[in-house]
PDB file of C-alpha atoms in Angstrom:
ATOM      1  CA  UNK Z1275      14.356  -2.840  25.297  1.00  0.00           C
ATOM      2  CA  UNK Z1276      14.764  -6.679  24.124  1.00  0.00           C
ATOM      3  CA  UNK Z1277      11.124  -8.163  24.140  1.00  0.00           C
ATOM      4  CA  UNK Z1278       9.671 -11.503  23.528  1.00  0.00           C
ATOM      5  CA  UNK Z1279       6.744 -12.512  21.280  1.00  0.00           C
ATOM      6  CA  UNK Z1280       5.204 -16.339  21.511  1.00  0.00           C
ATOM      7  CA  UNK Z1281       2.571 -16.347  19.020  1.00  0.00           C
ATOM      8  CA  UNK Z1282      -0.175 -19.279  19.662  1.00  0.00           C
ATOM      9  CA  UNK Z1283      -2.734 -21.393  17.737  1.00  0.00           C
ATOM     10  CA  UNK Z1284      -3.421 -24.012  15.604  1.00  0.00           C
ATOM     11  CA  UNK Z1285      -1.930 -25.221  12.208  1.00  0.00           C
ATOM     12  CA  UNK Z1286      -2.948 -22.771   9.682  1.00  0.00           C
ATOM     13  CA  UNK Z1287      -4.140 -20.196  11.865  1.00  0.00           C
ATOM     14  CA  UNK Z1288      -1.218 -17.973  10.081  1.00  0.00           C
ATOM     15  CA  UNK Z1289       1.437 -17.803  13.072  1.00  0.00           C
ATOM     16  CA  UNK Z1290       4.092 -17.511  10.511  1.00  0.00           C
ATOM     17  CA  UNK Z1291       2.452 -14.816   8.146  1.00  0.00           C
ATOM     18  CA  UNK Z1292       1.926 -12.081  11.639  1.00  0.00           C
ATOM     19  CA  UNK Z1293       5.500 -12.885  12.731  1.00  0.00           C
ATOM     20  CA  UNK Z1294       6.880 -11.885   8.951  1.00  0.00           C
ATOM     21  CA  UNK Z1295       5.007  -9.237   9.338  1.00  0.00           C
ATOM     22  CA  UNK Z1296       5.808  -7.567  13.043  1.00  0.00           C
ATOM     23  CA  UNK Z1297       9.533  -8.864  12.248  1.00  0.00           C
ATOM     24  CA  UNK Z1298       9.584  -6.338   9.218  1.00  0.00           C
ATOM     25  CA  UNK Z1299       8.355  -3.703  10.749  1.00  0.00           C
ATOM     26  CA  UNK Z1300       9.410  -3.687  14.457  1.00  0.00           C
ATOM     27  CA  UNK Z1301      12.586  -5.403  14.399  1.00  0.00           C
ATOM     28  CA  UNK Z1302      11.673  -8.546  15.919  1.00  0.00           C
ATOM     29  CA  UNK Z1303      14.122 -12.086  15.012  1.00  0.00           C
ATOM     30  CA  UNK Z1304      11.563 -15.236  13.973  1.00  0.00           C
ATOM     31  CA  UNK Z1305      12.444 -18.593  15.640  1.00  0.00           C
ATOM     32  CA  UNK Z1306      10.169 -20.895  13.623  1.00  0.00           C
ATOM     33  CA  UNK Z1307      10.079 -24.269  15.913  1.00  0.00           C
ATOM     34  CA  UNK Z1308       8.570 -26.463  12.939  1.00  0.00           C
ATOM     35  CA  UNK Z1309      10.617 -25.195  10.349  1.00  0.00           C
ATOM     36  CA  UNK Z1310      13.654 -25.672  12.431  1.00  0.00           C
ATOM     37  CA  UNK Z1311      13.331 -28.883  13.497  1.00  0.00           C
ATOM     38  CA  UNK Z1312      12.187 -29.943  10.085  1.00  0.00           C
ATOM     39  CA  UNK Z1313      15.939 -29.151   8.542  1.00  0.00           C
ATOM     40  CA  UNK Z1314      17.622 -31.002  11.512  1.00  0.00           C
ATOM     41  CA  UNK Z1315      15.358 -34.034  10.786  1.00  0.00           C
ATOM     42  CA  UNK Z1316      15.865 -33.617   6.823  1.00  0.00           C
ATOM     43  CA  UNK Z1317      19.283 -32.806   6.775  1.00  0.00           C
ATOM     44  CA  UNK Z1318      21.133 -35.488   4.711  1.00  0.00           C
ATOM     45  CA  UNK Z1319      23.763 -35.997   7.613  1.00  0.00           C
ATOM     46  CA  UNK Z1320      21.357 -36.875  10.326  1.00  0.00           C
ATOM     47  CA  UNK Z1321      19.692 -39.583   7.817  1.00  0.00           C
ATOM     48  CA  UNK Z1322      21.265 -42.260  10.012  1.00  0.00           C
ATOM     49  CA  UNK Z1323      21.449 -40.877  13.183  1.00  0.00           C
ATOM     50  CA  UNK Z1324      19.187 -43.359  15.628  1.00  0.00           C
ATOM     51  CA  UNK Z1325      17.536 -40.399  17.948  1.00  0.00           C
ATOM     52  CA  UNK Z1326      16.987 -37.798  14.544  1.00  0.00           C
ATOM     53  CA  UNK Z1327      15.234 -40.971  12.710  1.00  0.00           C
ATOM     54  CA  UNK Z1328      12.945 -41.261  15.573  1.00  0.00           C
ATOM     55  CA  UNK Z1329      12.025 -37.774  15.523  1.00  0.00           C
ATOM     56  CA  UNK Z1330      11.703 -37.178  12.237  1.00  0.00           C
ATOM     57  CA  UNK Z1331       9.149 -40.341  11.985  1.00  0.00           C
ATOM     58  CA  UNK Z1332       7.319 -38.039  14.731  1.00  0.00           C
ATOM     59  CA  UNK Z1333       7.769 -35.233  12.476  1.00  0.00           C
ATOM     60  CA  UNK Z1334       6.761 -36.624   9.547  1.00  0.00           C
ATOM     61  CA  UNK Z1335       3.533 -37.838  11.402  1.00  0.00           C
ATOM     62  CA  UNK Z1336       2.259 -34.578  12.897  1.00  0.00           C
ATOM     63  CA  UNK Z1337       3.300 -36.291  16.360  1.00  0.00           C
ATOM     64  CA  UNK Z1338       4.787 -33.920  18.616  1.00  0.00           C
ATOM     65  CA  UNK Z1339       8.811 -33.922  18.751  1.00  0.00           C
ATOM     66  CA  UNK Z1340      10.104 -35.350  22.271  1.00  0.00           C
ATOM     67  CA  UNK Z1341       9.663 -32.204  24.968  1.00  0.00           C
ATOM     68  CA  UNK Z1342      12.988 -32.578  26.044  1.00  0.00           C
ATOM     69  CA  UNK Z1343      14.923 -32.867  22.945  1.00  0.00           C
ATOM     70  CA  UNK Z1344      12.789 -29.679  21.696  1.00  0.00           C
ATOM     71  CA  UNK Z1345      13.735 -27.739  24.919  1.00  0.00           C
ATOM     72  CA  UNK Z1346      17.371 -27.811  24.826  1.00  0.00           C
ATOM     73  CA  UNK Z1347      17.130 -26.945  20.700  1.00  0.00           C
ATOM     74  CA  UNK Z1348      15.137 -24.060  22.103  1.00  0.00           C
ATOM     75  CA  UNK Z1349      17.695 -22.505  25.007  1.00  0.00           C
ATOM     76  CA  UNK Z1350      20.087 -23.283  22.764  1.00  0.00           C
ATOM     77  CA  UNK Z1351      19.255 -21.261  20.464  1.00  0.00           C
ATOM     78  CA  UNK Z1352      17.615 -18.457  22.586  1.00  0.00           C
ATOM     79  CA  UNK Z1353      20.772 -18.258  24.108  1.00  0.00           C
ATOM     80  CA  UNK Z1354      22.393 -17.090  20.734  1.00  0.00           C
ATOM     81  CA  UNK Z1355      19.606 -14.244  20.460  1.00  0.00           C
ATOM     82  CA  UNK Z1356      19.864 -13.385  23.942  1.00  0.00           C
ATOM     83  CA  UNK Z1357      23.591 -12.400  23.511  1.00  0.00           C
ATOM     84  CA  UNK Z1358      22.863 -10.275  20.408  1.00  0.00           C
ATOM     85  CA  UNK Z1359      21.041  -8.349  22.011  1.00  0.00           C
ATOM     86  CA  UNK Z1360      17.714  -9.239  19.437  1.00  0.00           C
ATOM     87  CA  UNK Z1361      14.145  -9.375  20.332  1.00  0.00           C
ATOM     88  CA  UNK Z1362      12.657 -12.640  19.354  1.00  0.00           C
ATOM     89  CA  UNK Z1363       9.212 -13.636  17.879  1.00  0.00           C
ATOM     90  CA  UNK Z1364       8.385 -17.172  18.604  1.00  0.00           C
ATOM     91  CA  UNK Z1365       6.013 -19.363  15.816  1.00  0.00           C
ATOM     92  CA  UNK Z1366       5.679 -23.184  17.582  1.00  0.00           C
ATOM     93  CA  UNK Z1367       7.078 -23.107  20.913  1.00  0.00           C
ATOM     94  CA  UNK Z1368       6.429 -24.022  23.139  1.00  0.00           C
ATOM     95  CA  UNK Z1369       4.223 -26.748  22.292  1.00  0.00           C
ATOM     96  CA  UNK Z1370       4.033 -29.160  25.331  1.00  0.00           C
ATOM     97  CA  UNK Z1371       3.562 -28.006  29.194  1.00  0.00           C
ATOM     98  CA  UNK Z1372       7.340 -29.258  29.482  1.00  0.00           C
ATOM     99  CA  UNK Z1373       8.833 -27.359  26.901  1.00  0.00           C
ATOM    100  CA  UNK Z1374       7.076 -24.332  28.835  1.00  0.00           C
ATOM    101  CA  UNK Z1375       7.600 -25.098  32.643  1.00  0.00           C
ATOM    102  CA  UNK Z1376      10.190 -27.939  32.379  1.00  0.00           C
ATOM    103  CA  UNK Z1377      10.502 -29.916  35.616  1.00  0.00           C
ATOM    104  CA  UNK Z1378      12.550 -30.423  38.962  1.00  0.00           C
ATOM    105  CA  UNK Z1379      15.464 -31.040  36.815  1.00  0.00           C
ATOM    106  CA  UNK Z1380      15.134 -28.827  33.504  1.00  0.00           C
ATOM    107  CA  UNK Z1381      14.490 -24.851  33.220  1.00  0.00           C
ATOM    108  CA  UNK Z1382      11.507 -24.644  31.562  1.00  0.00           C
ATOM    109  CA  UNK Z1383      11.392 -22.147  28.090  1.00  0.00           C
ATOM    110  CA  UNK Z1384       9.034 -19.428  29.697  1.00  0.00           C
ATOM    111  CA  UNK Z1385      11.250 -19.637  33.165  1.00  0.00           C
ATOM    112  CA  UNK Z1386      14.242 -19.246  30.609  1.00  0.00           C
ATOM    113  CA  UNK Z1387      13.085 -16.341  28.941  1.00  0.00           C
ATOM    114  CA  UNK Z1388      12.186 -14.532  32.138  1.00  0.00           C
ATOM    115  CA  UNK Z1389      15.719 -14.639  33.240  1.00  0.00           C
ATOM    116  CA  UNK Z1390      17.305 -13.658  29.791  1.00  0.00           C
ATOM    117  CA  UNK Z1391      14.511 -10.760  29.073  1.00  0.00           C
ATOM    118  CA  UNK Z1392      12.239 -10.224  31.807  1.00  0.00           C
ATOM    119  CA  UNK Z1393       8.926 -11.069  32.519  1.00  0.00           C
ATOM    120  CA  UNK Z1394       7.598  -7.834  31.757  1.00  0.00           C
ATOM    121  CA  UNK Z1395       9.230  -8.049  28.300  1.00  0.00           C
ATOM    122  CA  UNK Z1396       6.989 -11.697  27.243  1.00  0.00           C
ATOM    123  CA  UNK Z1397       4.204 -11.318  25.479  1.00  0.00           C
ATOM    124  CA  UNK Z1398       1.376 -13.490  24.390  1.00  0.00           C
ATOM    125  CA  UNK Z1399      -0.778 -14.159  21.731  1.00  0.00           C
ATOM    126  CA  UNK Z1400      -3.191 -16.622  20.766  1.00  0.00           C
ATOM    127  CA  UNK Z1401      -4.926 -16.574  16.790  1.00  0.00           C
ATOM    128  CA  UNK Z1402      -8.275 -18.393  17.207  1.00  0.00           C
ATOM    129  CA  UNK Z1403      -9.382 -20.373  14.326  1.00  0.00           C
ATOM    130  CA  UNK Z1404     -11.547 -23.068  13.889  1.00  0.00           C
ATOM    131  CA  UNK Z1405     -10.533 -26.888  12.911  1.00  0.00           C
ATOM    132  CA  UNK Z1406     -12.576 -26.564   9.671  1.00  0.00           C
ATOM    133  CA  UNK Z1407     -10.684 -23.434   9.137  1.00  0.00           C
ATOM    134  CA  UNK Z1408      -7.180 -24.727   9.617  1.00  0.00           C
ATOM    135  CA  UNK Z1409      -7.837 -28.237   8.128  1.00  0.00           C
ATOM    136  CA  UNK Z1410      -8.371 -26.036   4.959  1.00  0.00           C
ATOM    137  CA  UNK Z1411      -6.229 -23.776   5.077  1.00  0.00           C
ATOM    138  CA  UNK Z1412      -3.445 -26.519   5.464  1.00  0.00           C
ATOM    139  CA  UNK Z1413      -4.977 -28.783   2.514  1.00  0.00           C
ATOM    140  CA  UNK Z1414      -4.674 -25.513   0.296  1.00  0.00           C
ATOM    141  CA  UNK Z1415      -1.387 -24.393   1.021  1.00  0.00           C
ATOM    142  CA  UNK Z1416       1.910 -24.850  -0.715  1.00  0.00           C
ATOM    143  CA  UNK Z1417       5.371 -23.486   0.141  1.00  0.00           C
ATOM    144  CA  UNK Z1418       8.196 -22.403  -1.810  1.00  0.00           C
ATOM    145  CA  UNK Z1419      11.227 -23.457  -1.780  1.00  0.00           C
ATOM    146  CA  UNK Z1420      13.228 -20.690  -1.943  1.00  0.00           C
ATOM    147  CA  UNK Z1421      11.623 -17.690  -0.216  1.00  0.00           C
ATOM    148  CA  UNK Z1422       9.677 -20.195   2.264  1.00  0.00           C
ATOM    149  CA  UNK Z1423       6.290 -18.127   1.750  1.00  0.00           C
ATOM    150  CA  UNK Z1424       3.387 -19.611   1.884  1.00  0.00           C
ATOM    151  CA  UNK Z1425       1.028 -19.444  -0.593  1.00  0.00           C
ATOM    152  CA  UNK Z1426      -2.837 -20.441  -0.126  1.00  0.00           C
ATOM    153  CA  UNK Z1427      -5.455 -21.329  -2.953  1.00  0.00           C
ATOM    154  CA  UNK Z1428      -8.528 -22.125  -3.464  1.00  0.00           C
ATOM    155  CA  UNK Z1429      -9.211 -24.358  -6.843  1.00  0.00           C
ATOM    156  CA  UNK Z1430      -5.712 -24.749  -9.002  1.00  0.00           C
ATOM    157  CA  UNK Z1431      -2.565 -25.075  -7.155  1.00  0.00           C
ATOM    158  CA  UNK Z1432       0.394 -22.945  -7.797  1.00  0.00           C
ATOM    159  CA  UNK Z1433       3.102 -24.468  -9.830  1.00  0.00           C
ATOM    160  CA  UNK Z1434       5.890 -21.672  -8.871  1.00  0.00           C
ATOM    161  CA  UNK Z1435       5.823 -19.383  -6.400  1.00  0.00           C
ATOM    162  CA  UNK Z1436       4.226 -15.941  -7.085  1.00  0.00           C
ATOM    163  CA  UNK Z1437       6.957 -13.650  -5.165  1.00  0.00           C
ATOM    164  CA  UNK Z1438      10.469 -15.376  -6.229  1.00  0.00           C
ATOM    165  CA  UNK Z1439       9.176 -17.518  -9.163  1.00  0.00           C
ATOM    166  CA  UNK Z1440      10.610 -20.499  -7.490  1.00  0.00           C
ATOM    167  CA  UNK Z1441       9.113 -24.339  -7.701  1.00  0.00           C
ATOM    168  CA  UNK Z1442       6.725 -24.732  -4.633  1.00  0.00           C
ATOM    169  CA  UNK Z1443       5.936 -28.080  -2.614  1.00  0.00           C
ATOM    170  CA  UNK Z1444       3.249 -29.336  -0.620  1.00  0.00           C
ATOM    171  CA  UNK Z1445       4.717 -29.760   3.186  1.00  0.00           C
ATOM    172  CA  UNK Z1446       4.181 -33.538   4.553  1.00  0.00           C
ATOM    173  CA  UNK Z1447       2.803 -31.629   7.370  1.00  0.00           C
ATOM    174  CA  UNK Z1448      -0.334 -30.326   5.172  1.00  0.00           C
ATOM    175  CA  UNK Z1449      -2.018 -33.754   3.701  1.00  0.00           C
ATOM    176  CA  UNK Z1450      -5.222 -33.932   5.686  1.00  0.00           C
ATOM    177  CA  UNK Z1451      -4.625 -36.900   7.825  1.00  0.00           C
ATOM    178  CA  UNK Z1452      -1.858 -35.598   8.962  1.00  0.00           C
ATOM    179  CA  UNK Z1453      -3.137 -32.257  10.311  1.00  0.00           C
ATOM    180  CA  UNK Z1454      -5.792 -33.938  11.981  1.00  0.00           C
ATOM    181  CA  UNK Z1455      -3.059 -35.717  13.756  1.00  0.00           C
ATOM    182  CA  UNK Z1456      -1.611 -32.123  14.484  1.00  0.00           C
ATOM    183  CA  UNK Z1457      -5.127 -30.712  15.624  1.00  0.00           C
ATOM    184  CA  UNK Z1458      -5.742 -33.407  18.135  1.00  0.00           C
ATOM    185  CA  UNK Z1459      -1.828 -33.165  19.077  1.00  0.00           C
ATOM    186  CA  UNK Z1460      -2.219 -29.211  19.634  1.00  0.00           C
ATOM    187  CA  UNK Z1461      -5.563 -29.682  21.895  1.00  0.00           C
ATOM    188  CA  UNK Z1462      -4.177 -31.958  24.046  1.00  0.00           C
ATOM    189  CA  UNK Z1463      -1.148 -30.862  24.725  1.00  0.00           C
ATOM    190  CA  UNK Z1464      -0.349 -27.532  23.854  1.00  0.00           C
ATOM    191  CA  UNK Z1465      -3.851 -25.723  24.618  1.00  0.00           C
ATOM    192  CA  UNK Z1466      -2.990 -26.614  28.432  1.00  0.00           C
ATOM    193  CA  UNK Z1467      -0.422 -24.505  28.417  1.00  0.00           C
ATOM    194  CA  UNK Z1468      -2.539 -21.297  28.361  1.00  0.00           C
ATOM    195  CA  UNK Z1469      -4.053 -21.982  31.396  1.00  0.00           C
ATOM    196  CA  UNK Z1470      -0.538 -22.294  32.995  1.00  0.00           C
ATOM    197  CA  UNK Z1471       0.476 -19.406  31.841  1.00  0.00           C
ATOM    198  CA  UNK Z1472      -2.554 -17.535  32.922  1.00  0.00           C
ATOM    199  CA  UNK Z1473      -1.664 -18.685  36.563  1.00  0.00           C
ATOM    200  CA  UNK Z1474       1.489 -17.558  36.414  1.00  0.00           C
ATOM    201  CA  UNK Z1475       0.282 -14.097  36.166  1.00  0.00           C
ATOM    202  CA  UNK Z1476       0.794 -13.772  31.877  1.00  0.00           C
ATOM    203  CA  UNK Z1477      -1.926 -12.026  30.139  1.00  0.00           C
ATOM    204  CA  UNK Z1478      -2.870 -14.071  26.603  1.00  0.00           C
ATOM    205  CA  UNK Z1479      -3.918 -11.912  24.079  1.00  0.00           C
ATOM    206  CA  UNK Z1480      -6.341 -13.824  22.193  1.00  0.00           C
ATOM    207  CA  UNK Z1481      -6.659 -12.367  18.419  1.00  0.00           C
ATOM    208  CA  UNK Z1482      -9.516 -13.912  15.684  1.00  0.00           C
ATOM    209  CA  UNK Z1483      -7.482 -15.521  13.314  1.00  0.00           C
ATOM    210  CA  UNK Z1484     -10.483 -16.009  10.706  1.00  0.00           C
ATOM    211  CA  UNK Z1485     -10.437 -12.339   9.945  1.00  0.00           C
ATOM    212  CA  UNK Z1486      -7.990 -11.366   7.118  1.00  0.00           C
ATOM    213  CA  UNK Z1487      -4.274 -11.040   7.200  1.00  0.00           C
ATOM    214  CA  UNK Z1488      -3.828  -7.329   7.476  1.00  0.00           C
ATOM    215  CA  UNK Z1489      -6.734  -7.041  10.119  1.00  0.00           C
ATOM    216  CA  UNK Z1490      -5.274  -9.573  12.276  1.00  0.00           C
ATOM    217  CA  UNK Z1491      -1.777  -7.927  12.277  1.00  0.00           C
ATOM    218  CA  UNK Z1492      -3.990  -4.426  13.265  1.00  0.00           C
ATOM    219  CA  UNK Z1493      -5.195  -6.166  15.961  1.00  0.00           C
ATOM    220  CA  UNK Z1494      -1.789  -7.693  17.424  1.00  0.00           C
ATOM    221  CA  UNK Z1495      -0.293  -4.368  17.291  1.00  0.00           C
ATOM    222  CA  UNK Z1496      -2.844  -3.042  18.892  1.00  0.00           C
ATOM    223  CA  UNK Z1497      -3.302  -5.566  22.164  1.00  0.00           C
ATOM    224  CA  UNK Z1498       0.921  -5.310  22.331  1.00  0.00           C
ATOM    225  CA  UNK Z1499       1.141  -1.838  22.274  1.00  0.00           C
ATOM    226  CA  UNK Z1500       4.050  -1.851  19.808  1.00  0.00           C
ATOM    227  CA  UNK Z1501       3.672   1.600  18.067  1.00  0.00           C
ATOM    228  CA  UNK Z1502       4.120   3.005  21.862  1.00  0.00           C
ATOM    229  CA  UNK Z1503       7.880   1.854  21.759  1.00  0.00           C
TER     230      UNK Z1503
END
C-alpha cells in the first residue's frame, strides 16, 4: 500500500537526515521542498526570468516562496509519484496554511494527497527542537556538493565532505540572520497548520528532535508503525 510521510519542524531539527533514513529502509521516495525549489531558483536558465528572480530573492532571504507558486510545483510533482505507484516522504511542505488547504479556487496539498493515496495512508510527524537548538545546528552545518549530506560540527569546519570526499559549502540558508528570518517565518505561518490538521481529524506525531539521530528515527518508526507493514 502507497503511503505518505510529511515530516514537520523547524530548520535544523534534522527533517532531511529521518527521511534518508526511513527512505533506505522502507522504500519511501524524498520530495525535499527547499532543495527543490532552490535548483529552480539557481538554475542558470531561470537567471532572468521576472517571477524565478522574485522568488529566489525570497529564497535567498529565508522568506517563504509564494503559496501558490509552491502548490502547483508540489501537485505537479506528486502527480509524477502518484502514477509510479511510489510512497512519498515529504521534508518542507507544506509550509503555509495554503499550500495545505488551498482555497475556493485551488486543491489544497493535504486535500490532494487524500484523493491520490488516501487519508488513511498520510501520516504526520512533527521533530521538536528548540530555536537555540536549530539556530546552531544551522550555523554549524555545511553541505556537500555532491552527495548533498549534511555534515554538522562543532569547532573547525569541514573542508571536504567525509562520505564522498567532495568540496562542501555553507547553504545561504544557514548564516544566522537568515535562519532567524526562517524561525520567525516557520512560527507564523507554518506552525498553524498543525492545528488545522488536527481538526481535520489527522493525528501529529510529535517526536523530540534534540535526542540523537538514531533515537529519533526509533521513535518515528515506532509512532508509524512501519515494521507492521
Amino acid at each position: 500500500m502507497k503511503k505518505i510521510i510529511i515530516l514537520f519542524g523547524p530548520p535544523g531539527s534534522g527533517k532531511g537526515t529521518q527521511a534518508s533514513l526511513i527512505a533506505s529502509n522502507f522504500n519511501f521516495s524524498i520530495f525535499d521542498t527547499g532543495k527543490y525549489i532552490e535548483q529552480i531558483v539557481h538554475a542558470p536558465e531561470n537567471l532572468k526570468n521576472k517571477n524565478i528572480r522574485r522568488e529566489r530573492e525570497n529564497f535567498d532571504s529565508g522568506i517563504l516562496n509564494s503559496p501558490f507558486w509552491v502548490l502547483n510545483i508540489l501537485k505537479e510533482k506528486t502527480s509524477v509519484f502518484s502514477r509510479a505507484g511510489l510512497s512519498i516522504i515529504f521534508t518542507g511542505s507544506p509550509r503555509t496554511l495554503y499550500e495545505a488547504f488551498g482555497d475556493s479556487g485551488q486543491m489544497g496539498l493535504v486535500k490532494f494527497l487524500e484523493k491520490s493515496y488516501g487519508k488513511k495512508n498520510i501520516h504526520f510527524v512533527y521533530l521538536n527542537i528548540s530555536p537555540e537548538t536549530s539556530i546552531w545546528r544551522n550555523s554549524h552545518r555545511k553541505i556537500c556538493v555532491t552527495c548533498s549530506a549534511p555534515i554538522l560540527y562543532k569547532k573547525r569546519a569541514p573542508q571536504v565532505c567525509p562520505f564522498c570526499g567532495s568540496p562542501v559549502r555553507q547553504r545561504s540558508l544557514d548564516k544566522p540572520e537568515i535562519i532567524k528570518v526562517r524561525l520567525k517565518e516557520y512560527k507564523e505561518r507554518t506552525f498553524p497548520i498543525i492545528e488545522r490538521l488536527k481538526k481535520a481529524g489527522y493525528k501529529i506525531n510529535f517526536i523530540d528532535g534534540e535526542k540523537p539521530p538514531y533515537i529519533i528515527y526509533k521513535n518515528i518508526i515506532s509512532k508509524l508503525k512501519l515494521n507492521d507493514g
